[in-house]
């Protein structure tokens, strides 16, 4: 099906010297995603293709006949879900997405149940998965580990696609895809995502979802990004440099209440204190960065409030009842977008288009 395998043509040493933007093309096959590792590997047509497919899958999945059609699409494939960091939504939505398109799944969620306890390297463990499965979906605490695995497998005699379901503090590309889809749907009757003002709030230094979404938003002209956090938790310089390079307008600030009435979308995040060694952020008072019921009056009528979840106190539960709170919609969108992504990787999107045309035509 795929002729080209660009990761076969570069040594691991040379690959590591590349910037995230330069690495992107190495993850593609015939311009489509094969490995899904970084936000930088996506272009606008690919994003639009995935969003369009997600909507069609959602529509087709409303009837029993449609559900059976979807389940037949990839019924010959098997996927390994290798999640050695905690996960609720990403794991379950990938699991459910696999079920929707008929992919059979298996899982390892804890290294203590695999031969890693006997001293096997994580590289050998994942290479073993590729002997039994046709796709590896992985969440790992080490940034760049999924890239290493993708390179290794591409250079083995059984290359299979590797999907990054969250790596270290760095990347969470599939979360960014569902965030984009949610923003697209939220602004569908208001000229789309382009030109919107979008604020990121909370732990921007270690929040991988923010880093990936800020990167995808570079593909939408006229978007202005706001980074609202205490100085110690501000967004990385590398992200700011990529915004400058793309000519994206941005603002860095620490006054949350001043930003609320100004923006079209607010992306809340929790403090990622699992990365603390000395528990320093656990002791910080971050209550100034919480969205409470009082803030609803300050929010524009057409604005939306997002959160990758899990939340702690960043968003008060009363806020859930406001129609502008779209984080539970994000959760469900994750399933459709991941199903669309899996079909794209295996080049089966065309069948969705044909079925959908028959359905609506
Ligand atoms: C996020 C993650 O794991 O990075 N969760 C998710 O995938 N929805 C955010 C977080 O843990 O705070």
Coordinates of C-alpha atoms and ligand atoms in Angstrom, one line a residue:
X1 CA 0.0 0.0 0.0
X2 CA 2.8 2.5 1.0
X3 CA 5.8 2.7 -1.3
X4 CA 7.9 5.1 0.7
X5 CA 9.4 4.9 4.1
X6 CA 11.4 8.1 4.8
X7 CA 12.5 7.1 8.3
X8 CA 14.5 4.3 6.6
X9 CA 16.6 6.8 4.8
X10 CA 18.1 8.6 7.8
X11 CA 20.3 7.5 10.7
X12 CA 19.1 7.9 14.2
X13 CA 22.0 10.3 14.9
X14 CA 21.2 12.5 11.9
X15 CA 17.4 12.4 12.7
X16 CA 18.0 13.7 16.2
X17 CA 19.7 16.8 14.9
X18 CA 16.6 17.9 13.1
X19 CA 14.0 20.5 14.4
X20 CA 10.4 19.3 15.0
X21 CA 9.4 21.0 11.8
X22 CA 12.2 19.2 9.8
X23 CA 11.2 15.9 11.3
X24 CA 7.6 16.1 10.3
X25 CA 7.9 14.8 6.7
X26 CA 9.7 11.7 7.9
X27 CA 6.4 10.5 9.6
X28 CA 4.4 10.7 6.5
X29 CA 3.7 8.2 3.6
X30 CA 2.5 9.7 0.3
X31 CA 1.7 13.0 2.2
X32 CA -0.6 11.2 4.7
X33 CA 0.2 10.6 8.3
X34 CA 1.7 7.1 9.0
X35 CA 3.4 7.6 12.3
X36 CA 1.6 10.3 14.4
X37 CA 4.3 11.7 16.7
X38 CA 4.2 15.5 16.7
X39 CA 1.9 18.5 16.1
X40 CA 4.5 19.9 13.7
X41 CA 3.9 17.1 11.2
X42 CA 0.4 18.3 10.3
X43 CA -0.6 20.7 7.6
X44 CA -4.0 22.4 7.1
X45 CA -5.4 20.1 4.4
X46 CA -4.6 17.0 6.6
X47 CA -6.3 18.6 9.6
X48 CA -9.3 19.4 7.6
X49 CA -9.4 15.9 6.1
X50 CA -9.4 14.4 9.6
X51 CA -12.1 16.7 10.9
X52 CA -14.3 16.1 7.9
X53 CA -13.9 12.3 8.3
X54 CA -14.6 12.5 12.1
X55 CA -17.9 14.2 11.3
X56 CA -18.9 11.6 8.7
X57 CA -18.0 8.8 11.1
X58 CA -20.2 10.5 13.7
X59 CA -23.1 10.7 11.3
X60 CA -22.7 7.1 9.9
X61 CA -22.5 5.8 13.5
X62 CA -26.1 6.9 14.2
X63 CA -27.6 3.8 12.6
X64 CA -27.1 0.1 13.2
X65 CA -26.3 -0.4 9.5
X66 CA -23.7 2.4 9.7
X67 CA -22.1 0.9 12.8
X68 CA -21.7 -2.5 11.1
X69 CA -20.2 -0.8 8.0
X70 CA -17.7 1.0 10.2
X71 CA -16.8 -2.1 12.2
X72 CA -15.9 -4.0 9.0
X73 CA -13.5 -1.4 7.7
X74 CA -10.4 -2.5 9.7
X75 CA -11.5 -5.8 11.1
X76 CA -8.3 -7.4 9.9
X77 CA -6.1 -5.1 12.1
X78 CA -4.8 -5.4 15.6
X79 CA -3.6 -2.6 17.8
X80 CA -1.5 -2.5 21.0
X81 CA -2.2 0.1 23.5
X82 CA 1.0 0.6 25.5
X83 CA 0.2 3.2 28.2
X84 CA 2.8 3.3 30.9
X85 CA 1.7 6.7 32.3
X86 CA -1.8 7.2 33.8
X87 CA -4.6 7.9 31.4
X88 CA -8.4 7.8 31.4
X89 CA -9.7 9.6 28.3
X90 CA -6.9 9.1 25.9
X91 CA -6.7 5.4 26.6
X92 CA -10.5 4.9 26.5
X93 CA -11.1 7.0 23.5
X94 CA -8.4 5.2 21.5
X95 CA -9.9 1.9 22.7
X96 CA -13.4 3.0 21.7
X97 CA -12.1 4.4 18.4
X98 CA -10.5 1.0 17.6
X99 CA -13.8 -0.7 18.4
X100 CA -15.7 1.7 16.1
X101 CA -13.6 0.8 13.1
X102 CA -13.2 -2.8 14.0
X103 CA -9.6 -2.9 15.1
X104 CA -8.9 -5.5 17.8
X105 CA -7.0 -4.3 20.8
X106 CA -4.6 -5.5 23.5
X107 CA -3.1 -3.4 26.3
X108 CA -0.1 -3.0 28.6
X109 CA -0.7 -0.3 31.2
X110 CA 2.0 -1.1 33.6
X111 CA 5.6 -2.1 33.1
X112 CA 5.5 -4.4 36.1
X113 CA 3.3 -6.8 34.2
X114 CA 5.7 -7.1 31.2
X115 CA 9.3 -8.4 30.9
X116 CA 10.6 -4.9 31.5
X117 CA 10.8 -6.1 35.2
X118 CA 13.2 -8.8 34.1
X119 CA 15.5 -6.1 32.7
X120 CA 14.2 -6.0 29.1
X121 CA 14.7 -2.6 27.5
X122 CA 11.6 -0.6 26.6
X123 CA 12.8 -0.6 23.0
X124 CA 12.8 -4.5 22.9
X125 CA 9.4 -4.6 24.6
X126 CA 7.8 -2.3 22.0
X127 CA 9.6 -4.2 19.2
X128 CA 8.0 -7.3 20.5
X129 CA 4.6 -5.7 20.2
X130 CA 5.2 -5.0 16.5
X131 CA 5.6 -8.8 15.9
X132 CA 1.9 -9.3 16.9
X133 CA 0.2 -6.0 16.2
X134 CA -0.4 -3.8 13.2
X135 CA -0.3 -0.4 15.1
X136 CA 1.2 0.7 18.4
X137 CA -0.5 3.5 20.3
X138 CA 1.7 4.6 23.2
X139 CA 1.9 7.0 26.1
X140 CA 5.3 7.2 27.7
X141 CA 6.9 9.6 30.3
X142 CA 10.1 10.0 28.3
X143 CA 9.9 12.8 25.7
X144 CA 11.1 11.6 22.3
X145 CA 10.7 7.9 23.1
X146 CA 7.8 7.4 20.7
X147 CA 10.0 8.9 17.9
X148 CA 12.8 6.5 18.8
X149 CA 10.4 3.6 18.5
X150 CA 9.0 4.8 15.2
X151 CA 12.6 5.0 13.8
X152 CA 13.5 1.6 15.2
X153 CA 10.4 -0.1 13.8
X154 CA 10.7 1.7 10.4
X155 CA 14.2 0.2 10.2
X156 CA 13.0 -3.3 11.2
X157 CA 11.5 -6.0 9.0
X158 CA 8.1 -5.3 10.4
X159 CA 7.4 -1.6 10.4
X160 CA 4.1 -0.6 11.9
X161 CA 2.6 2.9 12.6
X162 CA 3.4 4.4 16.0
X163 CA 0.9 6.9 17.5
X164 CA 2.0 9.2 20.3
X165 CA -0.7 9.3 22.9
X166 CA 1.3 11.7 25.1
X167 CA 5.1 11.9 25.5
X168 CA 6.8 13.5 28.5
X169 CA 6.1 17.2 28.9
X170 CA 6.5 17.7 25.2
X171 CA 3.9 16.4 22.8
X172 CA 0.3 15.2 22.7
X173 CA -0.6 15.5 19.1
X174 CA -3.9 13.6 19.1
X175 CA -5.3 15.7 22.0
X176 CA -4.5 18.7 19.8
X177 CA -6.4 17.2 16.9
X178 CA -9.5 16.7 19.1
X179 CA -9.1 20.3 20.5
X180 CA -9.0 21.7 16.9
X181 CA -12.1 19.6 16.0
X182 CA -13.9 21.0 19.0
X183 CA -12.9 24.6 18.2
X184 CA -13.9 24.1 14.5
X185 CA -17.3 22.8 15.6
X186 CA -17.8 25.6 18.2
X187 CA -17.0 28.3 15.6
X188 CA -18.6 26.6 12.6
X189 CA -21.3 29.3 12.3
X190 CA -18.9 32.1 13.2
X191 CA -16.4 32.0 10.4
X192 CA -14.3 29.2 11.9
X193 CA -11.2 29.2 14.0
X194 CA -9.3 31.8 11.8
X195 CA -9.0 35.2 13.4
X196 CA -10.1 34.0 16.9
X197 CA -8.4 35.0 20.2
X198 CA -7.5 31.9 22.2
X199 CA -6.1 31.9 25.8
X200 CA -4.1 29.1 27.4
X201 CA -4.3 29.2 31.2
X202 CA -2.4 27.2 33.9
X203 CA 0.7 25.1 33.8
X204 CA 1.9 26.0 30.3
X205 CA 5.5 25.0 31.1
X206 CA 4.8 21.3 31.5
X207 CA 1.4 21.0 29.8
X208 CA 2.0 19.0 26.6
X209 CA -1.5 19.5 25.4
X210 CA -1.0 23.3 25.3
X211 CA 2.3 22.9 23.4
X212 CA 0.7 20.7 20.8
X213 CA -2.4 22.9 20.3
X214 CA -0.4 26.1 20.2
X215 CA 1.5 24.5 17.3
X216 CA -1.6 23.4 15.4
X217 CA -3.1 26.9 15.7
X218 CA -0.2 28.3 13.7
X219 CA -2.0 26.8 10.7
X220 CA -4.9 29.2 11.2
X221 CA -4.3 32.8 10.0
X222 CA -5.3 35.6 12.2
X223 CA -5.4 33.6 15.4
X224 CA -4.0 35.5 18.4
X225 CA -2.7 33.3 21.3
X226 CA -2.6 34.4 25.0
X227 CA -0.5 32.6 27.5
X228 CA -1.8 33.2 31.0
X229 CA 0.3 31.8 33.8
X230 CA 2.5 32.7 36.8
X231 CA 6.0 33.4 35.6
X232 CA 7.4 30.0 36.8
X233 CA 4.8 28.1 34.7
X234 CA 5.0 30.1 31.5
X235 CA 5.2 28.5 28.1
X236 CA 8.5 27.4 26.7
X237 CA 10.7 29.7 24.6
X238 CA 10.7 27.2 21.8
X239 CA 7.0 27.6 21.3
X240 CA 7.2 31.4 21.4
X241 CA 10.0 31.3 18.7
X242 CA 7.7 29.1 16.5
X243 CA 4.9 31.6 16.9
X244 CA 7.3 34.5 16.0
X245 CA 8.5 32.5 13.0
X246 CA 4.9 31.9 11.8
X247 CA 4.0 35.5 12.3
X248 CA 1.3 34.6 14.9
X249 CA 0.4 37.4 17.3
X250 CA 0.6 36.5 21.0
X251 CA 0.6 38.0 24.5
X252 CA 2.1 36.7 27.7
X253 CA 0.3 37.8 30.8
X254 CA -0.4 36.8 34.4
X255 CA -3.7 38.6 34.9
X256 CA -6.4 36.1 34.1
X257 CA -9.5 38.3 34.9
X258 CA -8.3 40.9 32.5
X259 CA -8.1 38.4 29.6
X260 CA -11.5 36.6 30.1
X261 CA -13.7 39.3 28.4
X262 CA -11.3 39.7 25.5
X263 CA -11.0 36.2 24.1
X264 CA -13.1 33.8 22.0
X265 CA -11.8 30.6 23.7
X266 CA -10.1 29.7 27.0
X267 CA -8.1 26.5 27.3
X268 CA -7.7 25.7 31.0
X269 CA -5.1 23.3 32.3
X270 CA -4.2 21.7 35.7
X271 CA -0.9 22.1 37.5
X272 CA 1.3 19.2 36.3
X273 CA 2.9 18.6 39.7
X274 CA 3.8 15.0 39.0
X275 CA 6.9 16.4 37.4
X276 CA 8.0 18.3 40.6
X277 CA 10.9 16.9 42.4
X278 CA 10.6 19.2 45.4
X279 CA 6.8 19.7 45.3
X280 CA 7.4 23.4 44.6
X281 CA 4.3 23.9 42.5
X282 CA 2.1 22.0 44.9
X283 CA 2.8 24.8 47.4
X284 CA 2.1 27.6 44.9
X285 CA -1.2 29.4 45.2
X286 CA -2.6 29.2 41.7
X287 CA -6.2 30.1 42.6
X288 CA -5.9 33.3 40.5
X289 CA -5.9 31.0 37.5
X290 CA -9.2 29.2 38.3
X291 CA -12.4 29.7 36.4
X292 CA -15.3 30.2 38.8
X293 CA -19.1 30.7 38.2
X294 CA -18.5 34.4 38.7
X295 CA -16.3 34.5 35.6
X296 CA -19.2 33.3 33.4
X297 CA -20.6 36.9 33.4
X298 CA -17.3 38.2 32.1
X299 CA -17.0 35.7 29.3
X300 CA -18.2 36.8 25.8
X301 CA -21.6 35.2 24.9
X302 CA -20.1 33.3 22.0
X303 CA -16.9 32.2 23.7
X304 CA -16.1 28.6 24.6
X305 CA -14.3 27.1 27.6
X306 CA -12.1 24.0 27.0
X307 CA -10.0 21.7 29.2
X308 CA -8.1 18.6 28.2
X309 CA -9.1 17.1 31.6
X310 CA -8.5 15.8 34.2
X311 CA -9.4 18.9 36.2
X312 CA -8.9 19.6 39.8
X313 CA -10.2 23.1 41.0
X314 CA -9.3 25.0 37.8
X315 CA -13.0 25.0 36.7
X316 CA -15.8 25.0 39.2
X317 CA -18.4 22.3 38.7
X318 CA -21.3 24.8 38.4
X319 CA -19.6 26.1 35.2
X320 CA -20.4 22.7 33.5
X321 CA -24.0 23.7 33.0
X322 CA -23.2 26.8 30.9
X323 CA -23.5 26.0 27.2
X324 CA -20.1 27.7 26.6
X325 CA -18.4 24.9 28.6
X326 CA -17.4 22.4 25.9
X327 CA -14.9 20.2 27.7
X328 CA -17.3 17.2 27.9
X329 CA -17.9 17.6 24.2
X330 CA -14.1 17.5 23.8
X331 CA -14.1 14.1 25.6
X332 CA -16.6 12.6 23.1
X333 CA -15.0 14.3 20.1
X334 CA -11.7 12.5 21.0
X335 CA -13.3 9.2 20.0
X336 CA -14.5 10.4 16.6
X337 CA -11.2 12.1 15.8
X338 CA -9.1 9.1 16.8
X339 CA -11.3 6.8 14.7
X340 CA -10.8 9.2 11.8
X341 CA -7.1 9.3 12.4
X342 CA -6.8 5.5 12.4
X343 CA -8.7 5.2 9.1
X344 CA -6.5 7.9 7.6
X345 CA -3.3 6.0 8.7
X346 CA -4.6 2.8 7.0
X347 CA -5.8 4.8 4.0
X348 CA -9.4 3.8 4.3
X349 CA -11.0 7.3 4.4
X350 CA -12.3 7.0 0.8
X351 CA -14.7 4.3 1.9
X352 CA -16.2 6.6 4.5
X353 CA -16.6 9.3 1.8
X354 CA -18.5 7.0 -0.5
X355 CA -20.8 5.6 2.2
X356 CA -21.6 9.1 3.4
X357 CA -22.4 10.3 -0.1
X358 CA -24.9 7.4 -0.5
X359 CA -26.3 8.3 3.0
X360 CA -27.0 11.9 2.3
X361 CA -27.3 11.9 -1.5
Ligands
LIG1 C1 -3.6 15.5 29.5 C2 -2.3 14.8 29.4 O1 -2.2 13.6 29.8 O2 -1.3 15.4 29.0 N1 -4.7 14.6 29.6 C3 -5.3 14.1 28.5 O3 -4.7 13.4 27.7 N2 -6.5 14.5 28.2 C4 -3.6 16.6 30.5 C5 -3.3 16.4 31.9 O4 -2.9 15.3 32.3 O5 -3.3 17.4 32.6

